[in-house]
Coordinates of C-alpha atoms and ligand atoms in Angstrom, one line a residue:
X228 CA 0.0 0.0 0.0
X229 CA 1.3 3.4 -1.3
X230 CA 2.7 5.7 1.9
X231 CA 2.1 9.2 1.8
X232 CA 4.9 11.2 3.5
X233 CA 4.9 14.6 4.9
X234 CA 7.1 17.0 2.7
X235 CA 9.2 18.8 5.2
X236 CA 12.2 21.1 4.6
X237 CA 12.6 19.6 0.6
X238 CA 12.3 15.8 2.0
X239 CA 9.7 13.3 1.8
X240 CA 9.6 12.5 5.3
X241 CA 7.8 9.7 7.6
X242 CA 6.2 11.0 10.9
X243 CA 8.7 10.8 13.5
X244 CA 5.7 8.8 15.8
X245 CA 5.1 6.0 12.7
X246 CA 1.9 6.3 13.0
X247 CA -0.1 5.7 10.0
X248 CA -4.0 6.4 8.8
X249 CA -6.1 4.2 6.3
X250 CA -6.8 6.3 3.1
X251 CA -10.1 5.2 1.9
X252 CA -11.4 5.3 -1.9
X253 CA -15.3 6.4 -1.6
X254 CA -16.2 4.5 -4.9
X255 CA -15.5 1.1 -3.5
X256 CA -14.9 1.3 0.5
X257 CA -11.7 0.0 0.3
X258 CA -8.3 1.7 2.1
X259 CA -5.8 2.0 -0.7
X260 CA -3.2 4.3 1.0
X261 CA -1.5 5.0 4.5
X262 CA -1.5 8.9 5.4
X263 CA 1.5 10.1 8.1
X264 CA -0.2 11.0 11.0
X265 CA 1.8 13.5 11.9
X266 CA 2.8 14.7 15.2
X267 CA 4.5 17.5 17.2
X268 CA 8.0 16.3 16.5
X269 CA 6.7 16.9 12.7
X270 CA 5.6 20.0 13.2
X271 CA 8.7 21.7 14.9
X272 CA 11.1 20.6 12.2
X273 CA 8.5 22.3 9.5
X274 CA 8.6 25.6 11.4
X275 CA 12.0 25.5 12.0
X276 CA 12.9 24.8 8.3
X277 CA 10.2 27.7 7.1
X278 CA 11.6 29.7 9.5
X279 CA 15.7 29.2 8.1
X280 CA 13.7 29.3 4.3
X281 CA 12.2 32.8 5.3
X282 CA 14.8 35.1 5.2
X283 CA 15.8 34.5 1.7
X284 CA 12.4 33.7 0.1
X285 CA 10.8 36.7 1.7
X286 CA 14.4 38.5 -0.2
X287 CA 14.0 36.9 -3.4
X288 CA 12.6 39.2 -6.3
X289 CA 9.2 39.1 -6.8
X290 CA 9.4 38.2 -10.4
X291 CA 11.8 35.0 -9.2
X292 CA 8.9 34.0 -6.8
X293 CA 6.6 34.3 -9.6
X294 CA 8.6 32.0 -12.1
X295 CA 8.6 29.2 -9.7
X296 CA 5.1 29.2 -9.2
X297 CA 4.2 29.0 -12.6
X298 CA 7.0 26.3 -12.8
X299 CA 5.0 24.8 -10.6
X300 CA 1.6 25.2 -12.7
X301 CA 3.2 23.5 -15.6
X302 CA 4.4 20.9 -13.4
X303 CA 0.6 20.5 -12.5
X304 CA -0.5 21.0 -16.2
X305 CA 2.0 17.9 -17.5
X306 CA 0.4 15.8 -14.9
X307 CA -3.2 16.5 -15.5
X308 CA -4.0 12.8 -16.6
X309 CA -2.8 11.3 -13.3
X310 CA -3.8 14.2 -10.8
X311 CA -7.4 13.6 -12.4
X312 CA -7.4 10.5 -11.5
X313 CA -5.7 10.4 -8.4
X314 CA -8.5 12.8 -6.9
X315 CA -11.4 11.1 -8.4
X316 CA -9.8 8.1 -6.4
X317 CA -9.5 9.8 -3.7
X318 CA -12.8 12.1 -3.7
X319 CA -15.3 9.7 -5.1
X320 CA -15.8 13.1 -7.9
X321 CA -16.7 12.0 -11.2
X322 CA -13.3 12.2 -13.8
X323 CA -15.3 14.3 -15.8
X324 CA -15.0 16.9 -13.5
X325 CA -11.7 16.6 -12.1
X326 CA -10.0 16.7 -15.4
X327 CA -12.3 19.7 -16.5
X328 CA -12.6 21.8 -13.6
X329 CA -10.1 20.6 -10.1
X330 CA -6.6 20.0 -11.8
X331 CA -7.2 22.8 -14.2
X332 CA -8.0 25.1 -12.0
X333 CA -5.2 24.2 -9.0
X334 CA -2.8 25.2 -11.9
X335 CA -4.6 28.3 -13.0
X336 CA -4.4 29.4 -9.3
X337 CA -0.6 29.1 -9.3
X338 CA -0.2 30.9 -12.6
X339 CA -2.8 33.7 -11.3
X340 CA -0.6 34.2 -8.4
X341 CA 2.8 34.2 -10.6
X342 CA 1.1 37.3 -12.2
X343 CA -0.1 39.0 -9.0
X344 CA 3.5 38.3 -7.5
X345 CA 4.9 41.1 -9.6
X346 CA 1.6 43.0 -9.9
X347 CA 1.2 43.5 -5.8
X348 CA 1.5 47.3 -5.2
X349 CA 1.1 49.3 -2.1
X350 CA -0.1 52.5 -1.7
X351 CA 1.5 56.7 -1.2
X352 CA -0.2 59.5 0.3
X353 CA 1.2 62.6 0.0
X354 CA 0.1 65.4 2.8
X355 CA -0.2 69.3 2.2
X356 CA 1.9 69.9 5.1
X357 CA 5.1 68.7 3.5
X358 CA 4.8 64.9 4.2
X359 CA 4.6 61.8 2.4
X360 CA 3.5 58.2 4.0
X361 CA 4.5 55.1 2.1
X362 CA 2.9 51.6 3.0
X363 CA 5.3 49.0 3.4
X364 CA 3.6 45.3 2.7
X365 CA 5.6 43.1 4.6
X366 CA 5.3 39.4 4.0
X367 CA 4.2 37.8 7.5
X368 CA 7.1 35.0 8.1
X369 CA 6.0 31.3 8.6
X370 CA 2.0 30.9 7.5
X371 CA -0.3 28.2 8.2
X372 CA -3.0 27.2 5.2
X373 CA -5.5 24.4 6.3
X374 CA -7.5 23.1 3.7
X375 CA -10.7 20.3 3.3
X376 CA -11.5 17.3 1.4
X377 CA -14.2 18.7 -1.0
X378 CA -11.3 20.5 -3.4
X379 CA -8.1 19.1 -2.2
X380 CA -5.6 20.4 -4.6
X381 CA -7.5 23.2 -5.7
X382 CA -8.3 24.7 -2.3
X383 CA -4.3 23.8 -1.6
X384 CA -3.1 25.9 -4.5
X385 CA -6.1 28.6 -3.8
X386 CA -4.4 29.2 -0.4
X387 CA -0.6 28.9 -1.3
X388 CA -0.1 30.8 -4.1
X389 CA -0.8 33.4 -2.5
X390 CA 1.0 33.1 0.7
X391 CA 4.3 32.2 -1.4
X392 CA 3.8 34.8 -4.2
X393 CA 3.8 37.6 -1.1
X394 CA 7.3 35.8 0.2
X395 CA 5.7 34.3 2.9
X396 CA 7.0 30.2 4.2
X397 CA 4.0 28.2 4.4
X398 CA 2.7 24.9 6.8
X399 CA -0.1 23.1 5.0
X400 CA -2.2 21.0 6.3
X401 CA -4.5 19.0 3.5
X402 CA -7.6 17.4 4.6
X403 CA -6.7 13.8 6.3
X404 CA -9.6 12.8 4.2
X405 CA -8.3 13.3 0.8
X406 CA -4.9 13.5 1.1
X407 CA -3.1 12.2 -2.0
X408 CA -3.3 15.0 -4.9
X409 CA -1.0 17.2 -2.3
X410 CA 1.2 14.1 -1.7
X411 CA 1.6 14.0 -5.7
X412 CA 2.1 18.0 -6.2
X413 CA 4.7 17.5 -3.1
X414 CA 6.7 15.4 -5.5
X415 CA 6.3 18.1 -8.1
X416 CA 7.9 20.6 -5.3
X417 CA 10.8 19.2 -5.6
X418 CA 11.1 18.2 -9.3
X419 CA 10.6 22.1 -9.8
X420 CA 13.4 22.9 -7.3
X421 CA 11.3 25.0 -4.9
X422 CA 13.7 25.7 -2.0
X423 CA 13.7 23.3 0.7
X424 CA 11.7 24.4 3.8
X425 CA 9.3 27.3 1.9
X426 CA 6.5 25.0 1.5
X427 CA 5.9 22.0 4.4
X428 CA 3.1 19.8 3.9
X429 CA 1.9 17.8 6.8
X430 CA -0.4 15.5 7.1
X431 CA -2.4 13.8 10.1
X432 CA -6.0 14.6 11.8
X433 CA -7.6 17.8 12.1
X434 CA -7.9 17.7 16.2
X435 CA -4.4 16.3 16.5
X436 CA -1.9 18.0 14.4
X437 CA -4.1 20.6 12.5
X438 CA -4.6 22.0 16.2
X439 CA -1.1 21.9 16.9
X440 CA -0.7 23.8 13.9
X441 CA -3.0 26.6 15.0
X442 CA -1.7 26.5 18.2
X443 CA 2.3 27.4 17.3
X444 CA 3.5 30.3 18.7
X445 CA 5.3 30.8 15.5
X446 CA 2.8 31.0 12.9
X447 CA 1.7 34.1 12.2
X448 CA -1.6 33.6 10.0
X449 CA -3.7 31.1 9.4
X450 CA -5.8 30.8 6.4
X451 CA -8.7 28.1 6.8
X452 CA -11.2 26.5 4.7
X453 CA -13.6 23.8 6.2
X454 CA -16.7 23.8 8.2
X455 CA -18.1 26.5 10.4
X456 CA -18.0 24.6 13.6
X457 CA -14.1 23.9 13.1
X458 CA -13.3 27.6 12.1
X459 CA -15.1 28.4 15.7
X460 CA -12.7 26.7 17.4
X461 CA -9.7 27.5 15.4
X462 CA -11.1 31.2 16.3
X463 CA -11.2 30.8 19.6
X464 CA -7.4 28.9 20.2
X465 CA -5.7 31.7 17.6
X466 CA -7.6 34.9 19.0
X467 CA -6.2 35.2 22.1
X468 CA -2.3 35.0 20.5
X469 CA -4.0 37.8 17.8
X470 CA -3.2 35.7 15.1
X471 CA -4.6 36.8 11.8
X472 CA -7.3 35.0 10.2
X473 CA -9.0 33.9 7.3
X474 CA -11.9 31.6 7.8
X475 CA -13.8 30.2 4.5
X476 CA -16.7 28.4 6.2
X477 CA -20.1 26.4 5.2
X478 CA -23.0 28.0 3.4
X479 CA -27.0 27.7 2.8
X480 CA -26.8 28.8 -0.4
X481 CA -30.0 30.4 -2.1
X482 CA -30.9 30.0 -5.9
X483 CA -33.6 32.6 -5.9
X484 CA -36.1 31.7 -9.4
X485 CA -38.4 34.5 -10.6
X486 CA -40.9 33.4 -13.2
X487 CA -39.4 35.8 -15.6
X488 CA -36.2 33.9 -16.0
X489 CA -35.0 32.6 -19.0
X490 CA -36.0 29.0 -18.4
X491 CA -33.6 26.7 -20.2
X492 CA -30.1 28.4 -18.9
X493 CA -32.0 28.5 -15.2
X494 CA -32.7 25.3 -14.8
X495 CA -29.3 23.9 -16.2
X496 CA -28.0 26.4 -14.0
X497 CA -29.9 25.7 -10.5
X498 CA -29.2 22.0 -11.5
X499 CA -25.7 22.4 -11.4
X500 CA -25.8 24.6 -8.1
X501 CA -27.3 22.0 -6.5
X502 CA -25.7 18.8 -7.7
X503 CA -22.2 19.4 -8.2
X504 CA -19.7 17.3 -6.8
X505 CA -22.7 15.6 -4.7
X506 CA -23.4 18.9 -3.5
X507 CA -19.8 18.6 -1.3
X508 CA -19.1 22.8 -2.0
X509 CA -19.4 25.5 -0.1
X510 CA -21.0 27.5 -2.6
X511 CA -23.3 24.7 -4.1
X512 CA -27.7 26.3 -4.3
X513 CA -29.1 24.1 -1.5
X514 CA -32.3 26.1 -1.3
X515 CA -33.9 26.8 -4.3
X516 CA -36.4 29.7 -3.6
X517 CA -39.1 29.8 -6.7
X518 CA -41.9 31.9 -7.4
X519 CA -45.3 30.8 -6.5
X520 CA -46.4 31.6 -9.9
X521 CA -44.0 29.3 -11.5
X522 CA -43.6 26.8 -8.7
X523 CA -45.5 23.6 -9.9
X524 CA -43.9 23.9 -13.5
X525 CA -40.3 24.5 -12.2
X526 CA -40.9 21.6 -9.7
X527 CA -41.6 18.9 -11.9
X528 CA -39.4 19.6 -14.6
X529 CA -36.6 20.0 -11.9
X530 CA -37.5 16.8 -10.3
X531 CA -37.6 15.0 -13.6
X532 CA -33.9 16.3 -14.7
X533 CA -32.5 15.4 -10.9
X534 CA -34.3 12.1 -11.1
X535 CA -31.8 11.3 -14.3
X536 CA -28.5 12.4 -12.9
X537 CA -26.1 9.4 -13.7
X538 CA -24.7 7.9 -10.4
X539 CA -21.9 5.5 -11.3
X540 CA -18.5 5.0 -10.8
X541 CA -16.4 7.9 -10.5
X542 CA -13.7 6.7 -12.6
X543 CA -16.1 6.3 -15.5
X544 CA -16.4 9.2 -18.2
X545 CA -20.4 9.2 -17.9
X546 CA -21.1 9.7 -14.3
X547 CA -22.4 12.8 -13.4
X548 CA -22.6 12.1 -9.4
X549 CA -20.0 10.3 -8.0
X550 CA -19.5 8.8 -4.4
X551 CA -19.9 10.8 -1.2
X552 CA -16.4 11.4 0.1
X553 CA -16.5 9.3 3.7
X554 CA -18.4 6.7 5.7
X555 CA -19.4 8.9 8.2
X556 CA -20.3 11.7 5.8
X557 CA -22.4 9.8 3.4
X558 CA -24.2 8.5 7.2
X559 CA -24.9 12.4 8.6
X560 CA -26.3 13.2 4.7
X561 CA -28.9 10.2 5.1
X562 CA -30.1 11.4 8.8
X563 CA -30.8 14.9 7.3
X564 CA -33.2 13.4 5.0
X565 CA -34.7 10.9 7.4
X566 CA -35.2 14.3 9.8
X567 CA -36.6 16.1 7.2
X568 CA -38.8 12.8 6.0
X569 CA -39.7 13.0 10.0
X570 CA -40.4 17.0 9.8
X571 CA -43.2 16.5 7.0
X572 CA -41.2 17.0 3.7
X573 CA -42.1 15.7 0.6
X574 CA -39.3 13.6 -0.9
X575 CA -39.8 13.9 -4.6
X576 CA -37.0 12.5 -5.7
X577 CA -34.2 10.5 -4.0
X578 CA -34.2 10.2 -0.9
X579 CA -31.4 7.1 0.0
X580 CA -28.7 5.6 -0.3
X581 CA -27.9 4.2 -3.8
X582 CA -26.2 1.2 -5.5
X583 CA -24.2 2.5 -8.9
X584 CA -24.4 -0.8 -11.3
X585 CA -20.2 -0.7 -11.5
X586 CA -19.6 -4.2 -9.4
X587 CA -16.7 -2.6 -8.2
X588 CA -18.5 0.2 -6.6
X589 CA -21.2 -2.0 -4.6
X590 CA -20.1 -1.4 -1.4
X591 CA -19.7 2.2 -2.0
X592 CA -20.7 5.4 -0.2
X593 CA -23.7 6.7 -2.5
X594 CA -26.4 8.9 -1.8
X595 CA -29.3 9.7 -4.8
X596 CA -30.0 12.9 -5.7
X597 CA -32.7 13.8 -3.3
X598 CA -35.4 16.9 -3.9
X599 CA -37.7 17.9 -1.2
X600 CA -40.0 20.3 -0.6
X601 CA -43.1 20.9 1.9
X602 CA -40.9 22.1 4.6
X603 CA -40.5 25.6 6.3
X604 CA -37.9 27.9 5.9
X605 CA -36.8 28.0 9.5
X606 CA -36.7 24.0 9.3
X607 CA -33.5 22.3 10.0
X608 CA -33.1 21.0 6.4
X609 CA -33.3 24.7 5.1
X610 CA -31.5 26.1 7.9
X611 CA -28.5 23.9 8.4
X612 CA -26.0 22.8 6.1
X613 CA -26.0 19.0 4.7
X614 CA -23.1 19.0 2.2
X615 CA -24.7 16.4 0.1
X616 CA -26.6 15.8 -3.0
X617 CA -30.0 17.4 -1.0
X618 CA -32.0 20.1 -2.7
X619 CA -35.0 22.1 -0.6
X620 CA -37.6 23.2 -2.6
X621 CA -39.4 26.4 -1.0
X622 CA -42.4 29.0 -2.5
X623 CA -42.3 32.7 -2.7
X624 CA -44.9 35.6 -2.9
X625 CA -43.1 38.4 -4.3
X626 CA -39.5 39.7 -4.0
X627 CA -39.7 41.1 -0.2
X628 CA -40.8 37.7 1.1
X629 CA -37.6 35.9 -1.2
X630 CA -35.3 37.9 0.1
X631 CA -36.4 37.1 4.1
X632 CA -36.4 33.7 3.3
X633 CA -33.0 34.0 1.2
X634 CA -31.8 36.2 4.1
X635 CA -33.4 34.0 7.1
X636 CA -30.5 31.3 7.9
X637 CA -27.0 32.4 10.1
X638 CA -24.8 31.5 6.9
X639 CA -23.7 34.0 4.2
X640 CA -21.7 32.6 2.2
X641 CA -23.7 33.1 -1.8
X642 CA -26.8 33.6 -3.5
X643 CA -27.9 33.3 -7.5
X644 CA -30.8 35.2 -8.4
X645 CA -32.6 34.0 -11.6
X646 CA -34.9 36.7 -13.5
X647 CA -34.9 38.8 -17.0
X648 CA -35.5 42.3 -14.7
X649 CA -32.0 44.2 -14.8
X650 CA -33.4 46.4 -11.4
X651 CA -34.6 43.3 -9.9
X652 CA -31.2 42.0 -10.1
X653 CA -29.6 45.0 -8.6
X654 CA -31.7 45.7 -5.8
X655 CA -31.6 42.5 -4.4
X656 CA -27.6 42.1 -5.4
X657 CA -27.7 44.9 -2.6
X658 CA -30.0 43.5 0.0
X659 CA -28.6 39.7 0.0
X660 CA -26.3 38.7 2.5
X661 CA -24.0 37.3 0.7
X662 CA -20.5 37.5 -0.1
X663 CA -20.7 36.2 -3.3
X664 CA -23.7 36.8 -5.6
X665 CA -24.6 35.5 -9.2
X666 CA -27.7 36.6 -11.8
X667 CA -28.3 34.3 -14.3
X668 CA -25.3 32.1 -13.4
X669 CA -23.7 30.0 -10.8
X670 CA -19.7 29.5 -10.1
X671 CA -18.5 31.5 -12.8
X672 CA -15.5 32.7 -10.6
X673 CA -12.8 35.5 -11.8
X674 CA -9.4 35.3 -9.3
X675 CA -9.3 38.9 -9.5
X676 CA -12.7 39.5 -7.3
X677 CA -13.2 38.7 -3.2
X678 CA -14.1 35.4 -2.2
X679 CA -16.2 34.6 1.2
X680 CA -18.6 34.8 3.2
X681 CA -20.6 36.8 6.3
X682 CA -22.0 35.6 9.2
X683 CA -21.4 32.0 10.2
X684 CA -19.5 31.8 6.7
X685 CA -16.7 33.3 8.1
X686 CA -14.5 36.4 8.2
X687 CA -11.6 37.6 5.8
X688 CA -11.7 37.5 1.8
X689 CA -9.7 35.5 -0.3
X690 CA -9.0 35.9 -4.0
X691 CA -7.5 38.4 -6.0
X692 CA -5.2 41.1 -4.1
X693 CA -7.5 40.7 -1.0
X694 CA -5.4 37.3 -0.6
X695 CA -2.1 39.5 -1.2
X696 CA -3.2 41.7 0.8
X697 CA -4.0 39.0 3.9
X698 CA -0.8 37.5 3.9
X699 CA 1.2 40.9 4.5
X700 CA 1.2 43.3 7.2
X701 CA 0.7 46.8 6.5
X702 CA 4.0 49.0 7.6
X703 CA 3.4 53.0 7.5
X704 CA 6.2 55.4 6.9
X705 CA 5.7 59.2 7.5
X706 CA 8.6 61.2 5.7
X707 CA 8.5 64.5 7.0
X708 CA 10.4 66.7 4.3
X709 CA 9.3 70.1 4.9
Ligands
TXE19 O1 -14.5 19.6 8.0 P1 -13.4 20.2 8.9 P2 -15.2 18.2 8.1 C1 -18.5 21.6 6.1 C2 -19.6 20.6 5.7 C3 -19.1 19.4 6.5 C4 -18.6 19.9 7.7 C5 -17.6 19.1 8.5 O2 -20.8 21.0 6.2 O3 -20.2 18.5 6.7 O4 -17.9 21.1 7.3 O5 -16.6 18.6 7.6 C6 -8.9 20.4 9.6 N1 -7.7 22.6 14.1 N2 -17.5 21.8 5.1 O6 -15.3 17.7 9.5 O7 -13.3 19.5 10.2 C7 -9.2 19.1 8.9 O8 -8.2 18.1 9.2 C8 -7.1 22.7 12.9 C9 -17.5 23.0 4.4 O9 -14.5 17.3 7.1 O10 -13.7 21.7 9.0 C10 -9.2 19.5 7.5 O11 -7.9 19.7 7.0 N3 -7.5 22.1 11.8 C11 -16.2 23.3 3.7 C12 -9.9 20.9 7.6 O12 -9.7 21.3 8.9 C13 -8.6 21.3 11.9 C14 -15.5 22.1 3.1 C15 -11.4 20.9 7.3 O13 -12.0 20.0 8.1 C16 -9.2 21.1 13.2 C17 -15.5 21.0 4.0 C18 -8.7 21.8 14.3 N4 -9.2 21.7 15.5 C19 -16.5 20.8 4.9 N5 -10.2 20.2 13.0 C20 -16.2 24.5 2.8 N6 -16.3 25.7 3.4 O14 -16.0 24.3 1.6 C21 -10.2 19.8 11.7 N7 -9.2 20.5 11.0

């Protein structure tokens, strides 16, 4: 069984405890991989070696820093075949999609941050009285980026581009879950001669050596994807040290459906919100708010097209819904339904477990696609999140009542809003809280704009120069000349 090593100071390294994790594939239930469970002893040689690295990454041009991230995106872009498949493998996400959308994108984030490397500015401010402040943007020293199991390499690169394009050393921790695309681009480290010790990846359980992690009076920042309940407590233990933050947390995600919307591109696109990748992203339409008007129509055609979504085997080109990523995941997913089922919803479609017909995939962790509707909006199946392939189905009056329903849950992470009226669109772009909003489309992401949420989504944006930004620390100088 393949061993997947922590990547410490240039080295491939085994924990220092030699204690080792089952990594499981989703598709068949099998464990095809060991994972380092990593431990303190880990941990203080990776700060220590990002520490040593700091001084002379944090020095080298910013152009330099550039080049050998985009080394690294070609790296990633010669191995897109195997990455692909290494993530469906370890995911349970259809091929399709990691070869279209996951492994592209991880490399587009590296080359996005190659760019911003040399692009990062800071700003002058010139005063009457014969002064000028400059802003110095300092890169923070040794950061922490904590990442989940839903987009394993993306969500890896998403964090540590940035981090490394502002010359900071970085301690990653990938989701113990779905560990092995960041055990492949740690190999690709190396092959593309990033310095020894400016990237550590280790690897182990979140409440063991991801809190260690958080904990370590040495690290500066930490930048967290994952679930709400996890970024609490990561709050709490870094607050009191004033460590800096960025916490990209769950979501209840509204697609909001007026009856003036054009019909074909709406229901593709609430589809798609609420389907992809099982449902496991943050940002996937959980609760599809529709128009009383409309609301019959919209919910049998949407049943029908959910009711044919091909579950199969992940490794096969035609699946659309792959397996649910864990045991105990795929488990909390089918107690949602059974408590809504209990609460006096409708299941329309969906609904259980499921069987793909791939032999090798019988004992795997499927759920169907599952619609329901009949429930209130302050029910716990349109209030908390369920991270599966579960889509609530809930009436609206008129646009006031949509946006207290859209508005009515303690997540803010994003919202689509599907109607042919330009004002529409713009007033209630304004009045949702959300921190990422769509019309007339769902996911369509450019790196240059913010990226998170409000509320119990989190705090901090990521993205764009907002991510630059995060992993610096503002330094003011006031030249007094006259
Ligand atoms: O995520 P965790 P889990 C949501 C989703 C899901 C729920 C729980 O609703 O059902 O979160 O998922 C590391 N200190 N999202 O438990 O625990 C962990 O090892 C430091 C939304 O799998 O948040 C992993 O690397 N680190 C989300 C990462 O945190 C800790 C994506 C995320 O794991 C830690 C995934 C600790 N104390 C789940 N505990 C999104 N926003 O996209 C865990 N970790």
């Amino acid at each position: 069984m393949e061993k997947i090593l922590n990547y410490i100071d240039g080295e491939l390294r085994a924990p220092a405890t030699d204690n080792w994790l089952d990594v499981m594939e989703p598709a068949t239930a099998t464990a095809y991989g060991q994972l380092s469970d990593s431990g303190v002893e880990d941990l203080e040689l990776a700060v220590a070696a990002a520490g040593a690295a700091f001084p002379a990454w944090s020095q080298t041009p910013a152009e330099e820093r550039g080049r050998m991230l985009r080394r690294l995106a070609q790296k990633i872009e010669a191995m897109s075949e195997p990455l692909a498949l290494a993530e469906s493998i370890d995911t349970g996400k259809p091929i399709a999609v990691t070869r279209k959308v996951d492994i592209p994108r991880a490399a587009r984030n590296l080359h996005f941050f190659a760019d911003a490397a040399s692009q990062f500015a800071s700003e002058s401010h010139h005063m009457e009285a014969g002064a000028i402040n400059y802003t110095l943007r300092m890169p923070l020293g040794v950061v922490a980026c904590i990442s989940p199991w839903n987009l394993p390499l993306y969500l890896l690169t998403w964090k540590i581009a940035p981090a490394l394009a502002a010359g900071n050393c970085v301690i990653a921790k990938p989701s113990e879950i779905t560990p092995v695309t960041a055990w492949l681009f740690s190999r690709l480290c190396q092959e593309a001669g990033l310095p020894p010790g400016v990237l550590n990846i280790i690897h182990g359980k979140g409440p063991g050596i991801g809190q260690a992690i958080v904990e370590h009076p040495a690290i500066n920042a930490i930048s967290f994807t994952g679930g709400s309940a996890t970024g609490a407590s990561i709050a709490r233990t870094a607050a009191p040290e004033f460590k800096k933050l960025s916490l990209e947390l769950g979501g209840k995600n509204p697609s909001i459906v007026f009856a003036d919307a054009d019909w074909e591109s709406m229901m593709n696109g609430v589809v798609r919100a609420g389907y992809s990748n099982q449902g496991q992203i943050c940002l996937c339409g959980s609760r599809v708010l529709v128009e009383a008007s409309i609301y019959e129509k919209f919910r049998d055609e949407f049943v029908a097209r959910v009711a044919t979504l091909k579950i199969g085997d992940p490794l096969n080109e035609e699946t659309e819904q792959g397996a649910i990523v864990s045991l105990p995941h795929r488990d909390k997913i089918l107690d949602c339904i059974e408590q809504a089922r209990q609460a006096g919803g409708n299941i329309l479609t969906g609904g259980g477990a499921s069987k793909p017909e791939a032999d090798r995939c019988s004992e795997g962790w499927f759920v169907e696609p599952t619609v329901i509707d009949g429930l209130a909006a302050d029910s716990a199946c349109n209030q908390d999140e369920i991270f599966g392939p579960v889509v609530s189905l809930i009436p609206f009056a008129d646009e006031e009542q949509a946006l207290a329903i859209a508005n009515g849950t303690r997540y803010g992470l994003a919202a689509s809003v599907w109607s042919s009226d330009v004002s529409r669109c713009h007033r209630l772009a304004e009045q949702l809280q959300a921190g990422l909003i769509w019309v007339n489309t769902w996911m369509l992401r450019d790196l240059r704009t913010p990226m998170g949420g409000l509320k119990s989504s989190g705090v901090g944006r990521e993205g764009g120069m907002e991510a630059m930004r995060f992993f610096t620390e503002p330094r003011n100088v006031c030249i007094k000349y006259r």
